[in-house]
Amino acid sequence: YQRRVHGAAYGTAKAGVAVAHLGIIAPQKVMRGIVPIVMAGILGIYGLIVSVIIVGSVKPESGYSGFAGFMHLGAGFAAGAASLAAGYAIGIVGDACCFAYAKTDKIFVAMILMLIFAEALGLYGLIVALLMNGAATGFIGTDKCDKPK
């Protein structure tokens, strides 16, 4: 879960500095300028979703195979690495574009498009994590990977 939060924190901090500068240069543009901060915060929510789903699918009383454990670990890592990359991309794009947006309105649509594609990286990680969790859930309560043949 921490890896996802690091991406969201970096994106929020990096874009937040640019939005603060935007507030000094062009205060009327601040509400449109906070889009990168909101999109970076969504990455943390992706992490929370994955964590809650994985914890909800772990049932130790019915048996928890090593395969399921490693699939859950991989699901968390996939979502975390994707959110970390997306957070870095959102922070860098948000920083540069907010500074540019302070000078011209023409950059706003391009900024939104770049942020959408950066956010898609985190969404891909969420989807992969959900698929991996689904595969791991089929092995909970079985011993298919625990005993050598």
JSON list of C-alpha atoms in Angstrom, two decimals:
[
{"chain": "A", "resi": 1, "resn": "TYR", "atom": "CA", "xyz": [0.00, 0.00, 0.00]},
{"chain": "A", "resi": 2, "resn": "GLN", "atom": "CA", "xyz": [2.85, 2.41, 0.75]},
{"chain": "A", "resi": 3, "resn": "ARG", "atom": "CA", "xyz": [4.16, 2.41, -2.81]},
{"chain": "A", "resi": 4, "resn": "ARG", "atom": "CA", "xyz": [0.81, 3.69, -4.06]},
{"chain": "A", "resi": 5, "resn": "VAL", "atom": "CA", "xyz": [0.77, 6.42, -1.47]},
{"chain": "A", "resi": 6, "resn": "HIS", "atom": "CA", "xyz": [4.30, 7.52, -2.42]},
{"chain": "A", "resi": 7, "resn": "GLY", "atom": "CA", "xyz": [3.20, 8.11, -6.01]},
{"chain": "A", "resi": 8, "resn": "ALA", "atom": "CA", "xyz": [0.14, 10.05, -4.90]},
{"chain": "A", "resi": 9, "resn": "ALA", "atom": "CA", "xyz": [2.18, 12.09, -2.42]},
{"chain": "A", "resi": 10, "resn": "TYR", "atom": "CA", "xyz": [4.85, 12.95, -4.98]},
{"chain": "A", "resi": 11, "resn": "GLY", "atom": "CA", "xyz": [2.27, 13.98, -7.58]},
{"chain": "A", "resi": 12, "resn": "THR", "atom": "CA", "xyz": [0.38, 16.09, -5.05]},
{"chain": "A", "resi": 13, "resn": "ALA", "atom": "CA", "xyz": [3.50, 17.80, -3.71]},
{"chain": "A", "resi": 14, "resn": "LYS", "atom": "CA", "xyz": [5.06, 18.50, -7.10]},
{"chain": "A", "resi": 15, "resn": "ALA", "atom": "CA", "xyz": [1.85, 19.83, -8.65]},
{"chain": "A", "resi": 16, "resn": "GLY", "atom": "CA", "xyz": [0.87, 21.60, -5.42]},
{"chain": "A", "resi": 17, "resn": "VAL", "atom": "CA", "xyz": [3.92, 23.85, -5.57]},
{"chain": "A", "resi": 18, "resn": "ALA", "atom": "CA", "xyz": [3.01, 24.81, -9.13]},
{"chain": "A", "resi": 19, "resn": "VAL", "atom": "CA", "xyz": [-0.60, 25.51, -8.14]},
{"chain": "A", "resi": 20, "resn": "ALA", "atom": "CA", "xyz": [0.63, 27.75, -5.32]},
{"chain": "A", "resi": 21, "resn": "HIS", "atom": "CA", "xyz": [2.67, 29.66, -7.87]},
{"chain": "A", "resi": 22, "resn": "LEU", "atom": "CA", "xyz": [-0.38, 29.77, -10.15]},
{"chain": "A", "resi": 23, "resn": "GLY", "atom": "CA", "xyz": [-2.35, 31.31, -7.28]},
{"chain": "A", "resi": 24, "resn": "ILE", "atom": "CA", "xyz": [0.17, 34.13, -7.04]},
{"chain": "A", "resi": 25, "resn": "ILE", "atom": "CA", "xyz": [0.41, 34.81, -10.78]},
{"chain": "A", "resi": 26, "resn": "ALA", "atom": "CA", "xyz": [-3.23, 34.18, -11.83]},
{"chain": "A", "resi": 27, "resn": "PRO", "atom": "CA", "xyz": [-5.56, 33.54, -8.86]},
{"chain": "A", "resi": 28, "resn": "GLN", "atom": "CA", "xyz": [-8.61, 33.19, -11.11]},
{"chain": "A", "resi": 29, "resn": "LYS", "atom": "CA", "xyz": [-7.08, 30.02, -12.64]},
{"chain": "A", "resi": 30, "resn": "VAL", "atom": "CA", "xyz": [-6.47, 28.10, -9.41]},
{"chain": "A", "resi": 31, "resn": "MET", "atom": "CA", "xyz": [-9.65, 26.00, -9.49]},
{"chain": "A", "resi": 32, "resn": "ARG", "atom": "CA", "xyz": [-8.80, 24.66, -12.95]},
{"chain": "A", "resi": 33, "resn": "GLY", "atom": "CA", "xyz": [-5.18, 24.27, -11.88]},
{"chain": "A", "resi": 34, "resn": "ILE", "atom": "CA", "xyz": [-5.90, 21.81, -9.07]},
{"chain": "A", "resi": 35, "resn": "VAL", "atom": "CA", "xyz": [-6.78, 19.05, -11.55]},
{"chain": "A", "resi": 36, "resn": "PRO", "atom": "CA", "xyz": [-3.32, 17.41, -11.21]},
{"chain": "A", "resi": 37, "resn": "ILE", "atom": "CA", "xyz": [-3.64, 17.35, -7.43]},
{"chain": "A", "resi": 38, "resn": "VAL", "atom": "CA", "xyz": [-7.05, 15.67, -7.59]},
{"chain": "A", "resi": 39, "resn": "MET", "atom": "CA", "xyz": [-5.78, 13.12, -10.10]},
{"chain": "A", "resi": 40, "resn": "ALA", "atom": "CA", "xyz": [-2.76, 12.33, -7.92]},
{"chain": "A", "resi": 41, "resn": "GLY", "atom": "CA", "xyz": [-5.06, 11.79, -4.93]},
{"chain": "A", "resi": 42, "resn": "ILE", "atom": "CA", "xyz": [-7.08, 9.25, -6.90]},
{"chain": "A", "resi": 43, "resn": "LEU", "atom": "CA", "xyz": [-3.97, 7.04, -7.04]},
{"chain": "A", "resi": 44, "resn": "GLY", "atom": "CA", "xyz": [-4.09, 6.65, -3.27]},
{"chain": "A", "resi": 45, "resn": "ILE", "atom": "CA", "xyz": [-7.71, 5.60, -3.55]},
{"chain": "A", "resi": 46, "resn": "TYR", "atom": "CA", "xyz": [-6.68, 2.89, -6.04]},
{"chain": "A", "resi": 47, "resn": "GLY", "atom": "CA", "xyz": [-4.32, 1.56, -3.39]},
{"chain": "A", "resi": 48, "resn": "LEU", "atom": "CA", "xyz": [-7.02, 1.57, -0.76]},
{"chain": "A", "resi": 49, "resn": "ILE", "atom": "CA", "xyz": [-9.37, -0.33, -3.08]},
{"chain": "A", "resi": 50, "resn": "VAL", "atom": "CA", "xyz": [-6.77, -3.02, -3.82]},
{"chain": "A", "resi": 51, "resn": "SER", "atom": "CA", "xyz": [-5.87, -3.36, -0.14]},
{"chain": "A", "resi": 52, "resn": "VAL", "atom": "CA", "xyz": [-9.47, -3.74, 1.00]},
{"chain": "A", "resi": 53, "resn": "ILE", "atom": "CA", "xyz": [-10.24, -6.29, -1.71]},
{"chain": "A", "resi": 54, "resn": "ILE", "atom": "CA", "xyz": [-7.15, -8.37, -0.91]},
{"chain": "A", "resi": 55, "resn": "VAL", "atom": "CA", "xyz": [-7.78, -8.30, 2.84]},
{"chain": "A", "resi": 56, "resn": "GLY", "atom": "CA", "xyz": [-11.42, -9.22, 2.23]},
{"chain": "A", "resi": 57, "resn": "SER", "atom": "CA", "xyz": [-10.45, -12.27, 0.20]},
{"chain": "A", "resi": 58, "resn": "VAL", "atom": "CA", "xyz": [-7.99, -13.66, 2.77]},
{"chain": "A", "resi": 59, "resn": "LYS", "atom": "CA", "xyz": [-9.71, -16.28, 4.91]},
{"chain": "A", "resi": 60, "resn": "PRO", "atom": "CA", "xyz": [-7.12, -18.12, 7.02]},
{"chain": "A", "resi": 61, "resn": "GLU", "atom": "CA", "xyz": [-9.68, -20.53, 8.48]},
{"chain": "A", "resi": 62, "resn": "SER", "atom": "CA", "xyz": [-10.31, -22.05, 5.04]},
{"chain": "A", "resi": 63, "resn": "GLY", "atom": "CA", "xyz": [-6.61, -22.47, 4.26]},
{"chain": "A", "resi": 64, "resn": "TYR", "atom": "CA", "xyz": [-4.36, -19.99, 2.56]},
{"chain": "A", "resi": 65, "resn": "SER", "atom": "CA", "xyz": [-1.97, -21.46, 0.01]},
{"chain": "A", "resi": 66, "resn": "GLY", "atom": "CA", "xyz": [1.46, -20.11, -0.80]},
{"chain": "A", "resi": 67, "resn": "PHE", "atom": "CA", "xyz": [0.29, -19.49, -4.36]},
{"chain": "A", "resi": 68, "resn": "ALA", "atom": "CA", "xyz": [-2.53, -17.24, -3.15]},
{"chain": "A", "resi": 69, "resn": "GLY", "atom": "CA", "xyz": [-0.13, -15.38, -0.87]},
{"chain": "A", "resi": 70, "resn": "PHE", "atom": "CA", "xyz": [2.33, -14.69, -3.65]},
{"chain": "A", "resi": 71, "resn": "MET", "atom": "CA", "xyz": [-0.46, -13.71, -6.03]},
{"chain": "A", "resi": 72, "resn": "HIS", "atom": "CA", "xyz": [-1.75, -11.22, -3.47]},
{"chain": "A", "resi": 73, "resn": "LEU", "atom": "CA", "xyz": [1.79, -9.89, -2.97]},
{"chain": "A", "resi": 74, "resn": "GLY", "atom": "CA", "xyz": [2.19, -9.54, -6.73]},
{"chain": "A", "resi": 75, "resn": "ALA", "atom": "CA", "xyz": [-1.19, -7.83, -7.03]},
{"chain": "A", "resi": 76, "resn": "GLY", "atom": "CA", "xyz": [-0.21, -5.26, -4.44]},
{"chain": "A", "resi": 77, "resn": "PHE", "atom": "CA", "xyz": [3.16, -4.74, -6.09]},
{"chain": "A", "resi": 78, "resn": "ALA", "atom": "CA", "xyz": [1.62, -4.36, -9.57]},
{"chain": "A", "resi": 79, "resn": "ALA", "atom": "CA", "xyz": [-0.85, -1.75, -8.40]},
{"chain": "A", "resi": 80, "resn": "GLY", "atom": "CA", "xyz": [1.81, -0.03, -6.31]},
{"chain": "A", "resi": 81, "resn": "ALA", "atom": "CA", "xyz": [4.42, 0.19, -9.05]},
{"chain": "A", "resi": 82, "resn": "ALA", "atom": "CA", "xyz": [1.85, 1.44, -11.57]},
{"chain": "A", "resi": 83, "resn": "SER", "atom": "CA", "xyz": [0.58, 4.07, -9.13]},
{"chain": "A", "resi": 84, "resn": "LEU", "atom": "CA", "xyz": [4.13, 5.15, -8.30]},
{"chain": "A", "resi": 85, "resn": "ALA", "atom": "CA", "xyz": [4.90, 5.67, -11.99]},
{"chain": "A", "resi": 86, "resn": "ALA", "atom": "CA", "xyz": [1.58, 7.45, -12.55]},
{"chain": "A", "resi": 87, "resn": "GLY", "atom": "CA", "xyz": [2.17, 9.70, -9.55]},
{"chain": "A", "resi": 88, "resn": "TYR", "atom": "CA", "xyz": [5.59, 10.71, -10.85]},
{"chain": "A", "resi": 89, "resn": "ALA", "atom": "CA", "xyz": [4.15, 11.42, -14.29]},
{"chain": "A", "resi": 90, "resn": "ILE", "atom": "CA", "xyz": [1.24, 13.43, -12.86]},
{"chain": "A", "resi": 91, "resn": "GLY", "atom": "CA", "xyz": [3.61, 15.43, -10.66]},
{"chain": "A", "resi": 92, "resn": "ILE", "atom": "CA", "xyz": [5.98, 16.31, -13.46]},
{"chain": "A", "resi": 93, "resn": "VAL", "atom": "CA", "xyz": [3.23, 17.11, -15.99]},
{"chain": "A", "resi": 94, "resn": "GLY", "atom": "CA", "xyz": [1.19, 19.02, -13.41]},
{"chain": "A", "resi": 95, "resn": "ASP", "atom": "CA", "xyz": [4.21, 21.05, -12.34]},
{"chain": "A", "resi": 96, "resn": "ALA", "atom": "CA", "xyz": [5.25, 22.06, -15.84]},
{"chain": "A", "resi": 97, "resn": "CYS", "atom": "CA", "xyz": [1.73, 22.64, -17.12]},
{"chain": "A", "resi": 98, "resn": "CYS", "atom": "CA", "xyz": [0.57, 24.74, -14.16]},
{"chain": "A", "resi": 99, "resn": "PHE", "atom": "CA", "xyz": [3.53, 27.06, -14.70]},
{"chain": "A", "resi": 100, "resn": "ALA", "atom": "CA", "xyz": [2.63, 27.24, -18.40]},
{"chain": "A", "resi": 101, "resn": "TYR", "atom": "CA", "xyz": [-1.08, 27.66, -17.62]},
{"chain": "A", "resi": 102, "resn": "ALA", "atom": "CA", "xyz": [-0.23, 30.74, -15.55]},
{"chain": "A", "resi": 103, "resn": "LYS", "atom": "CA", "xyz": [1.04, 32.36, -18.75]},
{"chain": "A", "resi": 104, "resn": "THR", "atom": "CA", "xyz": [-1.46, 31.05, -21.34]},
{"chain": "A", "resi": 105, "resn": "ASP", "atom": "CA", "xyz": [-4.85, 29.36, -21.34]},
{"chain": "A", "resi": 106, "resn": "LYS", "atom": "CA", "xyz": [-4.03, 27.39, -24.48]},
{"chain": "A", "resi": 107, "resn": "ILE", "atom": "CA", "xyz": [-2.12, 24.71, -22.55]},
{"chain": "A", "resi": 108, "resn": "PHE", "atom": "CA", "xyz": [-5.08, 23.60, -20.43]},
{"chain": "A", "resi": 109, "resn": "VAL", "atom": "CA", "xyz": [-6.56, 21.03, -22.85]},
{"chain": "A", "resi": 110, "resn": "ALA", "atom": "CA", "xyz": [-3.12, 19.54, -23.52]},
{"chain": "A", "resi": 111, "resn": "MET", "atom": "CA", "xyz": [-2.50, 19.37, -19.76]},
{"chain": "A", "resi": 112, "resn": "ILE", "atom": "CA", "xyz": [-5.74, 17.47, -19.20]},
{"chain": "A", "resi": 113, "resn": "LEU", "atom": "CA", "xyz": [-4.93, 14.99, -21.97]},
{"chain": "A", "resi": 114, "resn": "MET", "atom": "CA", "xyz": [-1.44, 14.33, -20.58]},
{"chain": "A", "resi": 115, "resn": "LEU", "atom": "CA", "xyz": [-2.86, 13.88, -17.09]},
{"chain": "A", "resi": 116, "resn": "ILE", "atom": "CA", "xyz": [-5.49, 11.43, -18.34]},
{"chain": "A", "resi": 117, "resn": "PHE", "atom": "CA", "xyz": [-2.85, 9.26, -19.98]},
{"chain": "A", "resi": 118, "resn": "ALA", "atom": "CA", "xyz": [-0.69, 9.41, -16.85]},
{"chain": "A", "resi": 119, "resn": "GLU", "atom": "CA", "xyz": [-3.65, 8.43, -14.68]},
{"chain": "A", "resi": 120, "resn": "ALA", "atom": "CA", "xyz": [-4.36, 5.52, -17.03]},
{"chain": "A", "resi": 121, "resn": "LEU", "atom": "CA", "xyz": [-1.07, 3.95, -15.88]},
{"chain": "A", "resi": 122, "resn": "GLY", "atom": "CA", "xyz": [-2.41, 3.71, -12.34]},
{"chain": "A", "resi": 123, "resn": "LEU", "atom": "CA", "xyz": [-5.74, 2.40, -13.61]},
{"chain": "A", "resi": 124, "resn": "TYR", "atom": "CA", "xyz": [-3.95, -0.36, -15.55]},
{"chain": "A", "resi": 125, "resn": "GLY", "atom": "CA", "xyz": [-2.21, -1.38, -12.33]},
{"chain": "A", "resi": 126, "resn": "LEU", "atom": "CA", "xyz": [-5.55, -1.48, -10.52]},
{"chain": "A", "resi": 127, "resn": "ILE", "atom": "CA", "xyz": [-7.03, -3.72, -13.22]},
{"chain": "A", "resi": 128, "resn": "VAL", "atom": "CA", "xyz": [-4.04, -6.08, -13.13]},
{"chain": "A", "resi": 129, "resn": "ALA", "atom": "CA", "xyz": [-4.25, -6.26, -9.33]},
{"chain": "A", "resi": 130, "resn": "LEU", "atom": "CA", "xyz": [-7.95, -7.12, -9.48]},
{"chain": "A", "resi": 131, "resn": "LEU", "atom": "CA", "xyz": [-7.30, -9.86, -12.04]},
{"chain": "A", "resi": 132, "resn": "MET", "atom": "CA", "xyz": [-4.48, -11.30, -9.93]},
{"chain": "A", "resi": 133, "resn": "ASN", "atom": "CA", "xyz": [-6.68, -11.21, -6.84]},
{"chain": "A", "resi": 134, "resn": "GLY", "atom": "CA", "xyz": [-9.36, -13.10, -8.75]},
{"chain": "A", "resi": 135, "resn": "ALA", "atom": "CA", "xyz": [-6.84, -15.75, -9.76]},
{"chain": "A", "resi": 136, "resn": "ALA", "atom": "CA", "xyz": [-5.57, -16.05, -6.18]},
{"chain": "A", "resi": 137, "resn": "THR", "atom": "CA", "xyz": [-9.09, -16.38, -4.78]},
{"chain": "A", "resi": 138, "resn": "GLY", "atom": "CA", "xyz": [-9.53, -19.61, -6.75]},
{"chain": "A", "resi": 139, "resn": "PHE", "atom": "CA", "xyz": [-6.62, -21.16, -4.83]},
{"chain": "A", "resi": 140, "resn": "ILE", "atom": "CA", "xyz": [-7.69, -20.17, -1.32]},
{"chain": "A", "resi": 141, "resn": "GLY", "atom": "CA", "xyz": [-8.71, -23.30, 0.54]},
{"chain": "A", "resi": 142, "resn": "THR", "atom": "CA", "xyz": [-6.75, -25.61, -1.75]},
{"chain": "A", "resi": 143, "resn": "ASP", "atom": "CA", "xyz": [-3.35, -27.16, -1.42]},
{"chain": "A", "resi": 144, "resn": "LYS", "atom": "CA", "xyz": [-2.52, -27.34, -5.12]},
{"chain": "A", "resi": 145, "resn": "CYS", "atom": "CA", "xyz": [0.80, -25.52, -4.74]},
{"chain": "A", "resi": 146, "resn": "ASP", "atom": "CA", "xyz": [1.78, -26.47, -1.20]},
{"chain": "A", "resi": 147, "resn": "LYS", "atom": "CA", "xyz": [2.62, -30.19, -1.45]},
{"chain": "A", "resi": 148, "resn": "PRO", "atom": "CA", "xyz": [5.29, -31.61, -3.74]},
{"chain": "A", "resi": 149, "resn": "LYS", "atom": "CA", "xyz": [4.15, -34.51, -5.88]}
]
